[in-house]
mmCIF file of C-alpha atoms in Angstrom:
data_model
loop_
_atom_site.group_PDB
_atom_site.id
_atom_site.type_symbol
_atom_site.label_atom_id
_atom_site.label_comp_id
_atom_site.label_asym_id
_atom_site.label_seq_id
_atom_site.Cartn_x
_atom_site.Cartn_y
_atom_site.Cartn_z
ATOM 1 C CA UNK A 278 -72.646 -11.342 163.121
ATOM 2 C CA UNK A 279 -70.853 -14.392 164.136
ATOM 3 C CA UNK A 280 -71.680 -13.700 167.842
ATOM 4 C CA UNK A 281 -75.611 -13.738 166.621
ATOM 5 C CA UNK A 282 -75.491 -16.398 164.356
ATOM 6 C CA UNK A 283 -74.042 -18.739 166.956
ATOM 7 C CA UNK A 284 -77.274 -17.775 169.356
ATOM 8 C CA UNK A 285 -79.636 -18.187 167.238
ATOM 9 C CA UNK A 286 -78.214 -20.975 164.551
ATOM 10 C CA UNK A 287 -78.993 -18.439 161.685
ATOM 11 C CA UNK A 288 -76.783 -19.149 158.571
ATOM 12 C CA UNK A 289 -73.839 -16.442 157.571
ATOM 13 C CA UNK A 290 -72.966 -15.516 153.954
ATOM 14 C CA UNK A 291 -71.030 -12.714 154.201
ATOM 15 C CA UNK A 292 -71.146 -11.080 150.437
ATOM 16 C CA UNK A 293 -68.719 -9.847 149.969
ATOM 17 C CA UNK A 294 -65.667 -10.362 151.972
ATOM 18 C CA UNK A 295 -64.372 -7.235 151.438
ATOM 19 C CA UNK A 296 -60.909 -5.108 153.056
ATOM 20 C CA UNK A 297 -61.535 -1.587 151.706
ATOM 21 C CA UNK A 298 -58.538 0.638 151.280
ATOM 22 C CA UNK A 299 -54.450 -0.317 152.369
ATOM 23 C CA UNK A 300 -55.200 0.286 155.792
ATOM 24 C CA UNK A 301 -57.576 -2.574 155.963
ATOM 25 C CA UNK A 302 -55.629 -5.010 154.208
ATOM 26 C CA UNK A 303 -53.800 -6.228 157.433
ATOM 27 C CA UNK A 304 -57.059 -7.448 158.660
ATOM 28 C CA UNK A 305 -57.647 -10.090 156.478
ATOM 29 C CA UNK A 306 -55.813 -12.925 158.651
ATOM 30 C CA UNK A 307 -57.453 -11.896 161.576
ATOM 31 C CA UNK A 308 -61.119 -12.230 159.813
ATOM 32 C CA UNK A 309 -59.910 -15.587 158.189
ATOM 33 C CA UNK A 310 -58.988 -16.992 161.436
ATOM 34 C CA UNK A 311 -62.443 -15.723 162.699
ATOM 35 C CA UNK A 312 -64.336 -17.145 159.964
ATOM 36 C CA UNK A 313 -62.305 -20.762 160.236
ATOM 37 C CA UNK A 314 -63.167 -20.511 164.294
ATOM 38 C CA UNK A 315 -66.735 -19.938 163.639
ATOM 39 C CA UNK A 316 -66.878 -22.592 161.428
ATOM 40 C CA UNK A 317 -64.984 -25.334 163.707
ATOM 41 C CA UNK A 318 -67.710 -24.213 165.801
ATOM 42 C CA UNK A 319 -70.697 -25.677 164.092
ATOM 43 C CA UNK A 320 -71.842 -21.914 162.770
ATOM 44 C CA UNK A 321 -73.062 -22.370 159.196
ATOM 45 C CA UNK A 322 -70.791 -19.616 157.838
ATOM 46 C CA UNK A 323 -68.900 -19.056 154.245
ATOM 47 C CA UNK A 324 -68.108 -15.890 151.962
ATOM 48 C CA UNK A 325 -68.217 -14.651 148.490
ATOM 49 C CA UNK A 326 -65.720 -12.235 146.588
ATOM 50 C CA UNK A 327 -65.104 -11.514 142.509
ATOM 51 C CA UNK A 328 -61.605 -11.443 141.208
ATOM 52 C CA UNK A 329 -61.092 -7.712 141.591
ATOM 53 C CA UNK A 330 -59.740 -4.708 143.554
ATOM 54 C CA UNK A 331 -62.612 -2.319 142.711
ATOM 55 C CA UNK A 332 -66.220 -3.103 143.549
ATOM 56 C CA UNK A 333 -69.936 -1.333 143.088
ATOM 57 C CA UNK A 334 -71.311 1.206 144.688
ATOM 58 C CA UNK A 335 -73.636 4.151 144.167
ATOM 59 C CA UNK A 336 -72.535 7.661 144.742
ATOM 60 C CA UNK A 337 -74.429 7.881 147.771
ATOM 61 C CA UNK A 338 -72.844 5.274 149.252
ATOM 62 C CA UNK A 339 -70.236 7.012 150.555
ATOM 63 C CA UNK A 340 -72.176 9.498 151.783
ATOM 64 C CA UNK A 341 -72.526 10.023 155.405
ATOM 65 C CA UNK A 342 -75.996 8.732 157.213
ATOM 66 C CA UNK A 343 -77.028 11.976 158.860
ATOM 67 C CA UNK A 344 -76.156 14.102 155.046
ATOM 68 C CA UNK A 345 -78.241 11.883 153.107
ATOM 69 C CA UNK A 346 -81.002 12.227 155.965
ATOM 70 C CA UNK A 347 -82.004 15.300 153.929
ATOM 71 C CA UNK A 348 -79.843 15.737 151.439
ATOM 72 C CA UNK A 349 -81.959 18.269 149.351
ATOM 73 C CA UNK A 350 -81.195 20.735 152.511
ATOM 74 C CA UNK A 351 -78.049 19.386 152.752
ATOM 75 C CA UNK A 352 -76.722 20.082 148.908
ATOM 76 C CA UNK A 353 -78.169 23.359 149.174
ATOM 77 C CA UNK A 354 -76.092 24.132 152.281
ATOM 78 C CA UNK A 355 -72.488 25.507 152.357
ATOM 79 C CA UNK A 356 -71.692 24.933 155.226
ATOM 80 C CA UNK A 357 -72.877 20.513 154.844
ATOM 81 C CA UNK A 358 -70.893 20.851 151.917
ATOM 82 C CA UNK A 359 -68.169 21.703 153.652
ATOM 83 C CA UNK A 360 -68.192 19.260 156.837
ATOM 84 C CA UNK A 361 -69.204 16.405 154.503
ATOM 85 C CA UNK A 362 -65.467 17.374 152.556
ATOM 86 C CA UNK A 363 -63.926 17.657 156.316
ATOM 87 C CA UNK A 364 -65.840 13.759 157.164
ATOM 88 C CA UNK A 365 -64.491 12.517 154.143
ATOM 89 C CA UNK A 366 -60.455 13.349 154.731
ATOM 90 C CA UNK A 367 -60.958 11.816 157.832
ATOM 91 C CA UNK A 368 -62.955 8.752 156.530
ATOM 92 C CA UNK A 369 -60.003 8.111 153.700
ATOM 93 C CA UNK A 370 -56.823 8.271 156.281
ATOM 94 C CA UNK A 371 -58.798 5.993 158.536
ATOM 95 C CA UNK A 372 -59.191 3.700 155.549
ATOM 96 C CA UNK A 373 -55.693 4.440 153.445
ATOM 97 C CA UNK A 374 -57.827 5.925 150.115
ATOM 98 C CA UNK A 375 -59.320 8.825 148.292
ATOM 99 C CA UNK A 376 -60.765 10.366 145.836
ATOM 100 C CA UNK A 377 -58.278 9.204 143.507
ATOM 101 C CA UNK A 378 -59.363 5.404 143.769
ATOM 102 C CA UNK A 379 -63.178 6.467 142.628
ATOM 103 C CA UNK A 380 -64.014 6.147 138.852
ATOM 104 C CA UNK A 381 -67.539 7.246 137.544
ATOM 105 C CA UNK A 382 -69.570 4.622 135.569
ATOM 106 C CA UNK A 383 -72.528 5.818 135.007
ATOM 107 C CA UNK A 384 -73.059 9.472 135.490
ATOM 108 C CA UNK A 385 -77.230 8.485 135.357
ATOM 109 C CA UNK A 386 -77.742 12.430 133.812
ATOM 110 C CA UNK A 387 -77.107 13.497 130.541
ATOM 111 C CA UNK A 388 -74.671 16.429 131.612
ATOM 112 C CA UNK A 389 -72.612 13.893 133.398
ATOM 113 C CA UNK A 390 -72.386 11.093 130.711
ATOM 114 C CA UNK A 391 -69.382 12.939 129.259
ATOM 115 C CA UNK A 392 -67.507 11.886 132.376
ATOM 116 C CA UNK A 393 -68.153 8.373 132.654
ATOM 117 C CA UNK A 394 -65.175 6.104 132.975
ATOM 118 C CA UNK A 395 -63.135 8.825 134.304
ATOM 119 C CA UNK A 396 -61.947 9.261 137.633
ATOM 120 C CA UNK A 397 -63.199 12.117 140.207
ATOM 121 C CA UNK A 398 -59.861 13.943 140.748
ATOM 122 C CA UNK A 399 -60.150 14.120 136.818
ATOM 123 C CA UNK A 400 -63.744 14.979 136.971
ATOM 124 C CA UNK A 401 -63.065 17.879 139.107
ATOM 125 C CA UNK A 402 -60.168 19.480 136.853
ATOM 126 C CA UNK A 403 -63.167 19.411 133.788
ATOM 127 C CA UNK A 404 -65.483 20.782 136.649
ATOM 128 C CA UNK A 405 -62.586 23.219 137.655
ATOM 129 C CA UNK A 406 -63.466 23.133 141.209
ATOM 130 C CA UNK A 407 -62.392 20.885 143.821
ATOM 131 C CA UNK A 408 -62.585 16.616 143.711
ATOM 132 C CA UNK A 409 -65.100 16.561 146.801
ATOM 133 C CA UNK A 410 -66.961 19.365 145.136
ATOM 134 C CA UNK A 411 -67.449 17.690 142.059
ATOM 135 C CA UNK A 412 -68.023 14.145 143.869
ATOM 136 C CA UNK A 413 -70.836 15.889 145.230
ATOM 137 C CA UNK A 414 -72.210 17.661 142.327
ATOM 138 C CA UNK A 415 -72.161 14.099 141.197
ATOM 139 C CA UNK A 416 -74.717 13.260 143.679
ATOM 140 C CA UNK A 417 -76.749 16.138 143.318
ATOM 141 C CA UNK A 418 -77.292 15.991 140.029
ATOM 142 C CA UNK A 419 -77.810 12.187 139.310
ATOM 143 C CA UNK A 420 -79.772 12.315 142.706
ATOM 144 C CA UNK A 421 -77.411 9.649 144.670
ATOM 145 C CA UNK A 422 -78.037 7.466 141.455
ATOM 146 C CA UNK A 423 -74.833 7.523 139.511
ATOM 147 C CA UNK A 424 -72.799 4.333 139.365
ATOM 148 C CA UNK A 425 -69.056 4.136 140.858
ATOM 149 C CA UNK A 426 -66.530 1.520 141.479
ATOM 150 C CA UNK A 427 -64.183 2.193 144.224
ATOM 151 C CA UNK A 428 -60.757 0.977 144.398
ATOM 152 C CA UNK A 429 -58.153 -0.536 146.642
ATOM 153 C CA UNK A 430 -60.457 -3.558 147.863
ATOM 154 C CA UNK A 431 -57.971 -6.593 148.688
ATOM 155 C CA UNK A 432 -55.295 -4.742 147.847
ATOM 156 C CA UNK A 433 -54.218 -3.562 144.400
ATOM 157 C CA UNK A 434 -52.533 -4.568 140.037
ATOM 158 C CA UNK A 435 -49.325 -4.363 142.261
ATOM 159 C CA UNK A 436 -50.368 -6.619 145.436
ATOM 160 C CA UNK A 437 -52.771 -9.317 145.120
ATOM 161 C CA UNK A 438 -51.826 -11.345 147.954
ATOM 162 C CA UNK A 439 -54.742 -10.066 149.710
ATOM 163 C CA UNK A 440 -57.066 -11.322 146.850
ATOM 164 C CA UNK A 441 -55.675 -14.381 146.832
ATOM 165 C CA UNK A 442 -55.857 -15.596 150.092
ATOM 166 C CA UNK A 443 -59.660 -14.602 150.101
ATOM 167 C CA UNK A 444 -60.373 -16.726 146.915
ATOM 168 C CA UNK A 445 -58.209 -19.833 147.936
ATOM 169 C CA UNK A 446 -59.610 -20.001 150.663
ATOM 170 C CA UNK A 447 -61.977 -23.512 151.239
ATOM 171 C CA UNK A 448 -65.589 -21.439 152.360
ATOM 172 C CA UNK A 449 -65.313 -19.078 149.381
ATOM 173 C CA UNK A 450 -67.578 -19.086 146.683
ATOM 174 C CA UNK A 451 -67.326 -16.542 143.215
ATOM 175 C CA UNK A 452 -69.522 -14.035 141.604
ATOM 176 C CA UNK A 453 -69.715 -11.546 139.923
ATOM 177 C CA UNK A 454 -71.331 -8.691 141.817
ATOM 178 C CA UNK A 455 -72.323 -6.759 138.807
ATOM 179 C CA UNK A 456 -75.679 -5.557 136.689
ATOM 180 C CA UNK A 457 -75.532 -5.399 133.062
ATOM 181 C CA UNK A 458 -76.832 -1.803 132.064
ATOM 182 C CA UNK A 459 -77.622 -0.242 128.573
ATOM 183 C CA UNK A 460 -75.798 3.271 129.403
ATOM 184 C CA UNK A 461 -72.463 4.337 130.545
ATOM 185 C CA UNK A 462 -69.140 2.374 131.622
ATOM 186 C CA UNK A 463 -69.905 -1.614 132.707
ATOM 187 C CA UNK A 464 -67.853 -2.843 135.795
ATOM 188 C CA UNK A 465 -65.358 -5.516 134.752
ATOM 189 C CA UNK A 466 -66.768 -7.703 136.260
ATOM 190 C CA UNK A 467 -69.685 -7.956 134.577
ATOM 191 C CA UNK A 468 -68.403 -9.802 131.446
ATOM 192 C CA UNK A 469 -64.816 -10.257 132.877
ATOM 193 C CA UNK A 470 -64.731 -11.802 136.511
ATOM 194 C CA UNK A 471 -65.167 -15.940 135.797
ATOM 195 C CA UNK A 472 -62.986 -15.529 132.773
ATOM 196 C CA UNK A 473 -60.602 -13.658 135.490
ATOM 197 C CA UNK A 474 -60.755 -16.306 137.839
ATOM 198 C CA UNK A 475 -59.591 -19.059 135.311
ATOM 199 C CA UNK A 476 -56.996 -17.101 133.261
ATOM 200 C CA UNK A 477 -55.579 -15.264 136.071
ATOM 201 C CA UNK A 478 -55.702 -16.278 139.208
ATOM 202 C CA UNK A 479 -55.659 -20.541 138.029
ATOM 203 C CA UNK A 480 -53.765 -20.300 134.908
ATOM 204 C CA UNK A 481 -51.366 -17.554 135.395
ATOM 205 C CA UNK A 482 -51.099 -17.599 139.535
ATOM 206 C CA UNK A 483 -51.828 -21.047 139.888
ATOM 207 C CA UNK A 484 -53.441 -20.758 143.164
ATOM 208 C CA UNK A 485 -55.777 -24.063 142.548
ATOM 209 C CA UNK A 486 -56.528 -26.376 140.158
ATOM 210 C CA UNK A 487 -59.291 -25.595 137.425
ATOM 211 C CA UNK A 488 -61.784 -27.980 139.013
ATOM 212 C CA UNK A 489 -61.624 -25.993 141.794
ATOM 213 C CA UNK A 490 -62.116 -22.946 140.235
ATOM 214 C CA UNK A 491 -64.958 -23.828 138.314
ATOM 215 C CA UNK A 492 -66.781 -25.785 141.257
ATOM 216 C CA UNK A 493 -66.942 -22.463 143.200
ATOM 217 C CA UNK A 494 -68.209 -20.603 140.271
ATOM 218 C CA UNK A 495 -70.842 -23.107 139.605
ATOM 219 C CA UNK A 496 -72.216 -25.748 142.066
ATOM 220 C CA UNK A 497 -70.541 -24.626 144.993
ATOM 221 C CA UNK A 498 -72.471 -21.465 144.533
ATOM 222 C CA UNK A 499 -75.435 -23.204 143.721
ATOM 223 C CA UNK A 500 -75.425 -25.315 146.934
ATOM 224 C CA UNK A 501 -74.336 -22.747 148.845
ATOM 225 C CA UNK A 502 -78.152 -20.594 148.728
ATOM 226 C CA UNK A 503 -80.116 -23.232 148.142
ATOM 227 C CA UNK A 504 -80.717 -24.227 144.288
ATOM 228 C CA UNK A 505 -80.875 -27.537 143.607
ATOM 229 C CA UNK A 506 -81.288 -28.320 140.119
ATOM 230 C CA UNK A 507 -78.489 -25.782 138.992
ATOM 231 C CA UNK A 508 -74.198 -25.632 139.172
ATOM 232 C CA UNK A 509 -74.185 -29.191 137.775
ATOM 233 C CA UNK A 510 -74.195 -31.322 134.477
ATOM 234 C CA UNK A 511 -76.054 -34.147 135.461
ATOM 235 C CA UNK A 512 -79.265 -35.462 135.152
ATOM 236 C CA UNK A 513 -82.126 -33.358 136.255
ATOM 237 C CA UNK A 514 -80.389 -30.724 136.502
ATOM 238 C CA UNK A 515 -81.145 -27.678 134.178
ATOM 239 C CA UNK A 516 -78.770 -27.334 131.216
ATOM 240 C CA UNK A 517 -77.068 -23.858 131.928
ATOM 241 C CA UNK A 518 -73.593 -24.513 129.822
ATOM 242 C CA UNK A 519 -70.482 -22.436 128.899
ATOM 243 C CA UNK A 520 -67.926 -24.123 126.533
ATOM 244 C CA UNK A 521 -64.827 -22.344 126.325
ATOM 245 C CA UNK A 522 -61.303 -22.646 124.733
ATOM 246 C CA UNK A 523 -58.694 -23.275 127.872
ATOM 247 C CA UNK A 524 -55.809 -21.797 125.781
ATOM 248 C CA UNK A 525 -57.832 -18.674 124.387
ATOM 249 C CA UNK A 526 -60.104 -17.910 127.817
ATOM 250 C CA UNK A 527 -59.148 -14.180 128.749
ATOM 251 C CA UNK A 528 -60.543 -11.381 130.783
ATOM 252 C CA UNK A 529 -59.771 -8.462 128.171
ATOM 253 C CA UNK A 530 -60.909 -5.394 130.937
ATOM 254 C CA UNK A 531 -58.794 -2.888 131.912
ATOM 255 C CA UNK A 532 -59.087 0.079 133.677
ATOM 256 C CA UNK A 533 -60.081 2.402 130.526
ATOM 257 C CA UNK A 534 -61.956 -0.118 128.583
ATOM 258 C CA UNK A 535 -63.885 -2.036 131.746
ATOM 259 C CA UNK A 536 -66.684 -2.786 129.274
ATOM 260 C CA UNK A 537 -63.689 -5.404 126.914
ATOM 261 C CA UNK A 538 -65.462 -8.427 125.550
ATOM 262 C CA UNK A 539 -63.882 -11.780 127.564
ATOM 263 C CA UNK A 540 -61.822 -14.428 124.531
ATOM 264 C CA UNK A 541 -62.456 -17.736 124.484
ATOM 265 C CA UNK A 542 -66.346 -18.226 125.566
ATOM 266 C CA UNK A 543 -67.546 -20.325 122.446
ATOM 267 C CA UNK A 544 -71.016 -21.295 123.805
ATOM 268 C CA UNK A 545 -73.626 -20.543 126.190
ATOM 269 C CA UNK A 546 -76.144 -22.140 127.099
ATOM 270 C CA UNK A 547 -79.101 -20.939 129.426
ATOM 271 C CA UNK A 548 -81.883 -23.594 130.823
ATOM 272 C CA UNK A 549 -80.727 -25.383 127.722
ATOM 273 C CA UNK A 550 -81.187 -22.713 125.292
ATOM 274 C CA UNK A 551 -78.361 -21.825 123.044
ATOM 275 C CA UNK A 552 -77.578 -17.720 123.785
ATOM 276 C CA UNK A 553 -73.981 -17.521 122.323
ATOM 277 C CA UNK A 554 -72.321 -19.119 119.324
ATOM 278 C CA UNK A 555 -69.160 -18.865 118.497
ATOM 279 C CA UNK A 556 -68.336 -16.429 120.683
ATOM 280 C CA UNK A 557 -70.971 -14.061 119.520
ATOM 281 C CA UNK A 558 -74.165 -13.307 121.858
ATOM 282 C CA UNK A 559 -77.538 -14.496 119.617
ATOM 283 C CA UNK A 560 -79.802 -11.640 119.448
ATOM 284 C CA UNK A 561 -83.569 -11.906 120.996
ATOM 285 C CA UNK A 562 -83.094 -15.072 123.167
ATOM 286 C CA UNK A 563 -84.711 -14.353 126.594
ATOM 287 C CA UNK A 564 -84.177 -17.832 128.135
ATOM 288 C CA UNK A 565 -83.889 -16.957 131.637
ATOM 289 C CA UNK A 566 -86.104 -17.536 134.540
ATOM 290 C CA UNK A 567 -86.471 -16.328 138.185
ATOM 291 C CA UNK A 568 -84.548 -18.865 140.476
ATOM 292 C CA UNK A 569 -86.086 -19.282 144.392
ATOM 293 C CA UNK A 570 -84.149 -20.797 146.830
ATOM 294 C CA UNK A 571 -85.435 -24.294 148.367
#
């Protein structure tokens, strides 16, 4: 990407800057060093990342190109069954996870809302059968729609270092990654990862100051693709807002309960309409609008 974007003078935003399972995790320097290089360079290049170690994806995303090619045939097959199991071991070594870093969210069928929030090696032992058998039951039967996250990105509870040399780091910008959804499990980071970023990660790890953090969760972002009147309080800008108690702000998710309600958001404000008070969300406002980059 770099390589094209310094032929051509395209801008990079690489979203997100992502090291996926513990035998990745070395390789952050090395892509740090790239991105600084590119950017002493002239290339127009920065990153995004959310304060977490598990991140989206949909059950066929870790599905190999040439099974999901035709995956009815596929499903129905034994013996694709089987190889996609045999691709997988492989895949996880190579990458230092498994099955046991994948949690269901949103099972997207009624006979698999029972297992949302739990995690596949779990799954399977309800299923009695084995964890890449019921991954892909999962598949089949929410038709590559169910929701997962997928652990061990930027290392781990135990190891953040990885984490936090991505967010420190001067071309990196927050957010959030995450859809709000009326069924199943949320990911944390959904009503959790700017609350995160301040309580954790400036408060509690002190890696930089709060006007830091907040300037790449708001304007930084803003400027960054290309929206003008938003990310600042000034005038002409519009009036998005959220006041929040410094000594109560909390991100309240855990792994069990990733859906836990942040502390210490009083108000919110969107395009100058008032959607939270006190801390509680005001039903019926729909002050939003669609946002186009200039």
């Amino acid at each position: 990407m770099i390589d094209l974007a310094e032929r051509t003078g395209v801008k990079i935003q690489i979203s997100h800057l992502l090291f996926a399972g513990r035998k990745t995790w070395p390789s952050c320097d090395r892509a740090l060093e790239l991105i600084d290089q590119a950017k002493s360079r002239g290339i127009d290049i920065a990153f995004d990342i959310f304060p977490y170690h598990c991140a989206n994806v949909t059950i066929n995303g870790l599905m190999p190109e040439k099974f999901l090619k035709n995956p009815g045939k596929n499903f129905k097959s034994p013996l694709s069954r089987l190889l996609l199991s045999v691709q997988w071991n492989i895949g996880w070594k190579f990458l230092g996870m498994n099955m046991r870093d994948i949690q269901l969210m949103q099972g997207r069928h009624p006979e698999l809302e029972r297992y949302e929030g739990l995690f596949i090696p779990e799954i399977a032992r309800r299923m009695n059968c084995s964890s890449g058998e019921a991954y892909i039951r999962i598949a089949e039967m929410s038709r590559g729609n169910a929701a997962c996250l997928f652990y061990l990105n930027n290392g781990e509870e135990s190891n953040d270092e990885v984490l936090m040399k991505v967010m420190k780091h001067p071309l990196c910008t927050f957010e959030t990654d995450a859809l709000i959804t009326t069924g199943g499990k949320q990911n944390p980071a959904t009503f959790g990862a700017f609350p995160a970023v301040i309580q954790r990660y400036h408060k509690d790890k002190e890696i930089f100051p709060l006007e830091e953090a907040i300037a790449k969760m708001t304007g930084k972002s803003a400027e960054r693709i290309g929206i003008k009147d938003r990310g600042f309080l000034k005038a002409g800008c519009w009036a998005d807002i959220t006041l929040f108690d410094y000594n109560l702000i909390r991100d309240n998710t855990t792994v069990l309960n990733t859906s836990a309600k942040p502390s210490g958001i009083k108000y919110v404000f969107v395009n100058g309409c008032e959607v939270v008070r006190e801390g509680t969300v005001i039903p019926g406002k729909k002050c939003g609008q669609i946002l186009k980059c200039s």
